[in-house]
Short mmCIF file of C-alpha atoms and ligand atoms in Angstrom, two decimals:
data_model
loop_
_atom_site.label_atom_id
_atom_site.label_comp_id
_atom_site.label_asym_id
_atom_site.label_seq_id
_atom_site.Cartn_x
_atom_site.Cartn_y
_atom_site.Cartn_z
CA UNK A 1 0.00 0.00 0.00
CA UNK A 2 1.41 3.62 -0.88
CA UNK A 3 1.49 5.99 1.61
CA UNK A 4 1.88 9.88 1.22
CA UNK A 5 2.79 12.23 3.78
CA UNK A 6 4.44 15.08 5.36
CA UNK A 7 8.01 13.90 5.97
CA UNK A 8 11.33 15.38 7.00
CA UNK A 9 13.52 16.41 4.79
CA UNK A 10 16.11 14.16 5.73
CA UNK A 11 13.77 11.39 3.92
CA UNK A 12 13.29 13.36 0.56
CA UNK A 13 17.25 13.37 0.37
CA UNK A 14 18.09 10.10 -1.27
CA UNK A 15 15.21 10.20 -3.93
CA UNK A 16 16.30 13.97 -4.85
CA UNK A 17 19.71 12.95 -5.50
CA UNK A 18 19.31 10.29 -7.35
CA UNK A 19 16.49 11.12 -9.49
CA UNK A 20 17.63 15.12 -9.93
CA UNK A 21 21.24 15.24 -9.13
CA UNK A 22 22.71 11.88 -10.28
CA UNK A 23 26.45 11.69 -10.09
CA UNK A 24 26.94 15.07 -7.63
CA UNK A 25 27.69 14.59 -4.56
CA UNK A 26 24.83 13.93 -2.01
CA UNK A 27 24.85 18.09 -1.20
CA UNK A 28 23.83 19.00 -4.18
CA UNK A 29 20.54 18.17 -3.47
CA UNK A 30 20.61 20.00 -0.24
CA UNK A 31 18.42 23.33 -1.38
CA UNK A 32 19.80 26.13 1.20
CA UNK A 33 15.75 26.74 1.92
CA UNK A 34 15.47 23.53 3.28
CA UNK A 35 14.98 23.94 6.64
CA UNK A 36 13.11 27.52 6.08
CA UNK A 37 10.10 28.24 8.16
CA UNK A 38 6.90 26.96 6.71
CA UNK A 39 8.50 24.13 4.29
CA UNK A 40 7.41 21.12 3.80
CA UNK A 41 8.16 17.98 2.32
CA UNK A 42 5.78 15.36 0.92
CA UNK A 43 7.30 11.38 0.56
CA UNK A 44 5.25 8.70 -1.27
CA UNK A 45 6.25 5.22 0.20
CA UNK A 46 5.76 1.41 -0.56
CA UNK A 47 6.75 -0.94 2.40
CA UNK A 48 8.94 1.82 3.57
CA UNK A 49 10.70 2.93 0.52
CA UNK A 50 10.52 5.98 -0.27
CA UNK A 51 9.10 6.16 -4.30
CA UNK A 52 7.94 9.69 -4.43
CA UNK A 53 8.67 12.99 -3.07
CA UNK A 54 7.94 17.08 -3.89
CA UNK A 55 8.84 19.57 -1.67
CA UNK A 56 6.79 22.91 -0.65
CA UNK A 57 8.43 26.50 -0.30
CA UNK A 58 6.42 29.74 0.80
CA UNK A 59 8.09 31.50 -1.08
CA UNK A 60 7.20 34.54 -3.94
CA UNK A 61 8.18 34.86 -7.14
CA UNK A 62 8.95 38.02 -8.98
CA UNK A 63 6.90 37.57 -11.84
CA UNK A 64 3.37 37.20 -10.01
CA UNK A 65 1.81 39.27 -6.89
CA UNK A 66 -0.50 36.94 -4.85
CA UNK A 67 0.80 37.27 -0.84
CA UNK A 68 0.16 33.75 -0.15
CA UNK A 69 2.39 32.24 -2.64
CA UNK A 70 4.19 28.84 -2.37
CA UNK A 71 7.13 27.23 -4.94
CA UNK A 72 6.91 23.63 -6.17
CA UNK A 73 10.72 22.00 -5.91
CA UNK A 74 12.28 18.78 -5.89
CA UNK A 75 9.04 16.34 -7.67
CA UNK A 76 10.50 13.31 -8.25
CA UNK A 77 9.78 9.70 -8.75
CA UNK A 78 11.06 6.86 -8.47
CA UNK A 79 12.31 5.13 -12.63
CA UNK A 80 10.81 1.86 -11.24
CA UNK A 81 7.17 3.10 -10.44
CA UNK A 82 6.71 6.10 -13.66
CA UNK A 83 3.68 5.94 -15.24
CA UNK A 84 1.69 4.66 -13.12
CA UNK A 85 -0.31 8.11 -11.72
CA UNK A 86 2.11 8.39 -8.68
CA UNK A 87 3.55 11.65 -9.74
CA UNK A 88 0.04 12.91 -9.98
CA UNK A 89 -1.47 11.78 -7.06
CA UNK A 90 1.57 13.62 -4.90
CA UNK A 91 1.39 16.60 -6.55
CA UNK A 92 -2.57 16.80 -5.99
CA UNK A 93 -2.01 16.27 -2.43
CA UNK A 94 1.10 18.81 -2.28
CA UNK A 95 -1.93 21.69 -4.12
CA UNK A 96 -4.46 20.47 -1.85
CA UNK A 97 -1.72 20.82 1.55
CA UNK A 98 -0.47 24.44 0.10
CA UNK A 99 -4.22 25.10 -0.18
CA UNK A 100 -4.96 24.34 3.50
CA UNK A 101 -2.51 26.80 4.18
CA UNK A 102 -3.99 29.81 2.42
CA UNK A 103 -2.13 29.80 -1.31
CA UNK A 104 -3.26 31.31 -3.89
CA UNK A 105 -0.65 30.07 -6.36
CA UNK A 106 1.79 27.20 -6.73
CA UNK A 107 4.54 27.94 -8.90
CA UNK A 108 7.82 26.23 -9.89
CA UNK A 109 10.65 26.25 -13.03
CA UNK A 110 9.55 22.94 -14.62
CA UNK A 111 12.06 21.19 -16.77
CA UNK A 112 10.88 21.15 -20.05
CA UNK A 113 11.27 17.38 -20.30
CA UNK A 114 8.44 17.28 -17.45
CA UNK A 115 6.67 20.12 -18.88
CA UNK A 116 3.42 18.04 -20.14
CA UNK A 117 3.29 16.15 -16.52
CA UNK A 118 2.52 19.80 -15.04
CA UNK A 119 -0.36 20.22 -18.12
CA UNK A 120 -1.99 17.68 -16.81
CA UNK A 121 -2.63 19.58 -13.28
CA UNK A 122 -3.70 22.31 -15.11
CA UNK A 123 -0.19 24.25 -14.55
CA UNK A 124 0.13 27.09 -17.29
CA UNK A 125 3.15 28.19 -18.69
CA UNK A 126 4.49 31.63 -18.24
CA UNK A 127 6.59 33.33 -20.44
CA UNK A 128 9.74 31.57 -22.54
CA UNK A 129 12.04 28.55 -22.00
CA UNK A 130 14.88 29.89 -20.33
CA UNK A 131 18.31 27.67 -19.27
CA UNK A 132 19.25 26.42 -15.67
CA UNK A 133 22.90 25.56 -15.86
CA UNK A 134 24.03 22.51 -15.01
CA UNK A 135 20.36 21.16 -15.53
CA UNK A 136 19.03 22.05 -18.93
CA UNK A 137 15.54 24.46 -20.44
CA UNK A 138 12.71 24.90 -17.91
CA UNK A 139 9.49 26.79 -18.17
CA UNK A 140 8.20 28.77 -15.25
CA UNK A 141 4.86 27.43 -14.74
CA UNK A 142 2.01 28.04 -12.10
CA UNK A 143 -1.25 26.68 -10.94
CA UNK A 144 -3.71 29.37 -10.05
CA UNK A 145 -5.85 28.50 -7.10
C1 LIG B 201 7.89 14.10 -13.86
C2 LIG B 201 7.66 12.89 -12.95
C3 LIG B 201 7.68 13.35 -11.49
C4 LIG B 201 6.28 12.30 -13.29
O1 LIG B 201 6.05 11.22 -12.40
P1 LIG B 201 5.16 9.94 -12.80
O2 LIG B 201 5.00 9.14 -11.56
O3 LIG B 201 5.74 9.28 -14.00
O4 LIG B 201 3.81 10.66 -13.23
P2 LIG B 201 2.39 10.00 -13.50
O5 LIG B 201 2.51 8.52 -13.71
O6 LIG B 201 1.47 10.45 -12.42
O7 LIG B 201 2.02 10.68 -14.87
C5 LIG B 201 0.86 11.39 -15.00
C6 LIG B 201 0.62 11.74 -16.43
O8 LIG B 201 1.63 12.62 -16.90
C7 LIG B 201 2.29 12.02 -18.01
N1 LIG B 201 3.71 12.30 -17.88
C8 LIG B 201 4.48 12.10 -16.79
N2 LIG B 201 5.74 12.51 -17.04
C9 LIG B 201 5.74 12.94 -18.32
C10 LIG B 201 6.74 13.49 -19.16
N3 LIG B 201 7.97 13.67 -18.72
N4 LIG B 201 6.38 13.83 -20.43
C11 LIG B 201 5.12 13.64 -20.88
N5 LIG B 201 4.13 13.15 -20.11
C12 LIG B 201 4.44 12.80 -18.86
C13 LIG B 201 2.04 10.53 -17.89
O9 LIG B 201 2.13 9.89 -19.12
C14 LIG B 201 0.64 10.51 -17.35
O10 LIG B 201 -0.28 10.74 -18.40
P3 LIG B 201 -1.67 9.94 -18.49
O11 LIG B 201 -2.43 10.36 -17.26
O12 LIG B 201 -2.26 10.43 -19.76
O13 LIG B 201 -1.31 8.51 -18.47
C15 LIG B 201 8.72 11.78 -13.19
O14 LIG B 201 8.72 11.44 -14.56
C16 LIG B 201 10.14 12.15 -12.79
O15 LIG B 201 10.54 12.01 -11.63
N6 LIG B 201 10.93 12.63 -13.78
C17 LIG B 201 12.35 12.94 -13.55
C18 LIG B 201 12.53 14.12 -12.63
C19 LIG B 201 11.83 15.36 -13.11
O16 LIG B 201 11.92 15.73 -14.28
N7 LIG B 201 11.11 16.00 -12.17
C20 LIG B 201 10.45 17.25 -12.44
C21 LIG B 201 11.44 18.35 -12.28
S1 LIG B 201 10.71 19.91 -12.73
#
C-alpha cells in the first residue's frame, strides 16, 4: 500500500539525488531553503521505501503578486514506479496541503522534459524557455488556485 505524507527532509534526500542530481555529490541536493520556516516535504512510500517525493516553499516569485504564494521544488519519482499516476497523485495532495494553508498560487521552473506532466494539473506556462545551468531548459509554470 502507498502511503503519502508530510516527511522530514532528511527522507526526501536520497530520492532527490538520485532522481535530480545523479552523479553530484549527495549536497547538491541540499536546497539552502530547506529547513526555512513553513517548508514542507511530501514522501510517497511502498513498504517503507521511499518512491515519491515534492517539496513545498512559501516562497514569492517576482513575476506574479498573490501574498500567499508557495514554490513547487524537488518532484520526483522513483524510474521503477513512472507511469503509473504516482507523480500525480503527490502533486494533488502537495496543491491540496499548500491550499490548507492559504495559497493562492503554486509555482515552480519545470524542466521542459516534465513540462506536459505539469499540463496535466492544469499548470500554465508563463513566459519563454529559459536555461538552468548545469540542468538544462525549464518553463516557469504556475497553478492558479
Ligand atoms: C515528472 C515525474 C515526477 C512524473 O512522475 P510519474 O510518476 O511518472 O507521473 P504519473 O505517472 O502520475 O504521470 C501522469 C501523467 O503525466 C504524463 N507524464 C508524466 N511525465 C511525463 C513526461 N515527462 N512527459 C510527458 N508526459 C508525462 C504521464 O504519461 C501521465 O499521463 P496519463 O495520465 O495520460 O497517463 C517523473 O517522470 C520524474 O521524476 N521525472 C524525472 C525528474 C523530473 O523531471 N522532475 C520534475 C522536475 S521539474
Amino acid at each position: 500500500m502507498i502511503m503519502i505524507k508530510e516527511v522530514a527532509v532528511n527522507d526526501v534526500y536520497p530520492l532527490r539525488s538520485k532522481v535530480l542530481r545523479p552523479g553530484q555529490p549527495i549536497e547538491a541536493c541540499h536546497y539552502k531553503e530547506d529547513s526555512r520556516e513553513g517548508v514542507f516535504h511530501l514522501a510517497a512510500s511502498d513498504k517503507g521505501a521511499v518512491i515519491g517525493i515534492a517539496s513545498f516553499y512559501p516562497e514569492q516569485h517576482p513575476q506574479f503578486n498573490d501574498a500567499n504564494s508557495w514554490r513547487l521544488r524537488g518532484m520526483a519519482t522513483d524510474p521503477e514506479v513512472r507511469g503509473q499516476g504516482l507523480g500525480l497523485k503527490l502533486l494533488q495532495q502537495g496543491i491540496r496541503h499548500c491550499q490548507a494553508r492559504g495559497a493562492t498560487i503554486l509555482w515552480c521552473n519545470a524542466r521542459t522534459s516534465a513540462m506536459p506532466f505539469y499540463r496535466k494539473l492544469n499548470f500554465e506556462i508563463y513566459g519563454d524557455e529559459f536555461m538552468i545551468e548545469n540542468i538544462g531548459p525549464h518553463y516557469l509554470m504556475y497553478y492558479k488556485y
